[in-house]
Amino acid sequence: MSGLIPKHFIEELIARVDLVELIGSRVPLKKHGREYKACCPFHGEKTPSFTVVPEKNFYHCFGCGEHGNALGFLMKHDNLGFIEAIEELADRVGVEVPREQTPGQRPPPSDALFATLEKAAGFYRNELMNTSRGKDYFKSRGISGETAIKFGLGYAPDAWDSLLKLLGGNDADRARLLQVGLIIERDNRSGHYDRFRDRVMFPIRDARGRTLGFGGRVLDKGEPKYMNSPETELFHKGRELYGLYEARQATRTLARLLIVEGYMDVVRLHQAGITYAVATLGTATTPEHLARVFRICNEVTFCFDGDRAGRAAAWKALENSLSQVREGRQIRFLFLPEGHDPDSLVGEEGREAFEARIKQAMPLSEYFIQHLSSQVDTRSIDGRASLGEMARPLLERIPAGIFRELLVDEVAKVVGLSRDRVSLVRGATPAEPSQAAQTERPRWSGTPTHRASAGRRNLVRQAIHLLVHYPEIADKVVLNPALVTLERPGVPLLIELIEELGRRPCANTGALLERWRDRPDVEHLAKLAAQECLVDAAGAAKDLAGAVQHLGEEAARLRTDLLSKKSGLSEAEKAELQGLLARKLPVGHGA
């Protein structure tokens, strides 16, 4: 980290994020008037009590009390740290996270490593443009110049030290090249040589478009056919997906991802218009891959060759997917005809035919049953018993919930026993909370703000409630200077909210709660945000002005009475009393 993240950036980021889209990619939401509802992801329930209010950029569960904004949701649901969650949100809206540099502070070492990788990527791109060998290869594979630019494709010359000569001019430069895996130390430690030679190059980029590493493919003969950058402090094969940056650039909201096996498959599919294709980096799809994918969308299709190796890879992908299965998420499996990979097939039949195959892909549940059934003779008792035993440890990897229960039912049918006579899964779904727990709302003295209930004894709370729901109305209020003298709970918070929001307007409830994140009052504000506000912005502005006026009049009256009865006033108190009397404020009843 090269400095603190400016608070104004965090507020603006939260205001820009589509909270429904963010939460909807992890939890199946259903529209309910102006709000969205779902079963809470933070506690077990079957009756939805989790509510998302898009215009407030705020969510709340009336069952367990969890609440917050986009940042809080990511931290809680995805188990991310504060900085990680901010970076995830920034990735979603395509912005760079700024840092506030302190005097004399040096940039982090990773900045220099990213710079080295970007220089290398530029070198490979230039080599592709200026030499025919790499260019002819991509042309022979049907890749256009526009696509090559989009993916930053390049070519590593057939030489031992082309990159080393360009970027390794001193010990520090060579150390960085070694650190990011672009050069290799000779066995006798007498020097270094380029890792990638005579290969077409595919830069692997993170969600912000920064180059993390490379994949290199031989042009004709040679081993290995594909070579990746080694694991480095920036590059982790089990975490990254090739083409994810390009997929997110192609569309603001990704509804689905197609996971394939090769770089060329991704490039060719994007060129054909299937811009949601990504690839693992020479490894099986990991739970970490899928956890990341499901932060972006809730539908994934794995695409494999139809041969034995492809089916083995598909089953491995299914095994690694089980821990990520949830209601609302779709995982499917597409097997291509023998002799085809996505690159060749989309080139032969085009986008529409290929996407028709994707729509017909096999759901995880169906593939699960089909694969296990193919391993045994389901006509025999022994075979069905074996199927049940094979299924048991796999089912236990699936989080408790409706999907697991339904899949257990399907396995039970194949085994030949009723659901209540076969126990394939150890443990039970978490107990359902009581109806009272599901429907009880946070306790707070008073009632939600609306005109009929605007009793004077709750004016402070009502005013704060209105500000929490409509932060933008703060600039419509004129504070009576005497209000600071009113000794009533909540008055200091009310004054601070009005003054702060007047100086720095806030877009919505979620942004306001973020600004108050580290303050002891934030929980009180969040509870008020969870309570319904039955007036619109115009009505709220009118009610707020009235409440603050009444409070100011009361404060002025009490202060005037106090100073009038006091003997031996100081010069400052005399001036204050004169000012109060000059305002000629009406004497109201006690608030």
CSV table of N, CA and C in Angstrom, one decimal, residues 72 265 267 299 359 362 376 423 455 472 533 536:
chain,number,residue,atom,x,y,z
A,72,GLY,N,-19.6,-3.0,3.1
A,72,GLY,CA,-19.9,-3.9,4.2
A,72,GLY,C,-20.3,-5.2,3.8
A,265,ASP,N,-8.4,-20.3,-27.5
A,265,ASP,CA,-9.8,-20.5,-27.4
A,265,ASP,C,-10.5,-19.2,-27.0
A,267,VAL,N,-9.3,-16.0,-27.2
A,267,VAL,CA,-9.1,-15.0,-28.2
A,267,VAL,C,-10.1,-15.2,-29.3
A,299,GLU,N,-23.6,-17.3,-13.1
A,299,GLU,CA,-23.8,-18.4,-14.1
A,299,GLU,C,-22.5,-18.7,-14.8
A,359,LYS,N,-26.4,-22.8,-24.4
A,359,LYS,CA,-27.7,-22.8,-23.8
A,359,LYS,C,-28.2,-24.2,-23.5
A,362,MET,N,-25.1,-29.0,-19.9
A,362,MET,CA,-25.7,-29.9,-18.9
A,362,MET,C,-25.5,-29.3,-17.5
A,376,VAL,N,-21.0,-47.4,-12.4
A,376,VAL,CA,-21.5,-48.6,-11.8
A,376,VAL,C,-22.6,-49.2,-12.6
A,423,SER,N,-29.7,-41.8,4.3
A,423,SER,CA,-29.0,-40.7,4.9
A,423,SER,C,-27.7,-40.6,4.2
A,455,GLY,N,-44.6,13.4,16.6
A,455,GLY,CA,-44.7,14.0,18.0
A,455,GLY,C,-43.5,14.8,18.4
A,472,GLU,N,-29.3,14.4,1.2
A,472,GLU,CA,-29.2,15.6,0.4
A,472,GLU,C,-30.1,16.7,0.8
A,533,CYS,N,-39.1,4.9,6.0
A,533,CYS,CA,-39.4,6.3,6.0
A,533,CYS,C,-40.5,6.6,5.0
A,536,ASP,N,-41.5,11.2,0.9
A,536,ASP,CA,-40.5,11.4,-0.2
A,536,ASP,C,-39.5,12.5,0.2
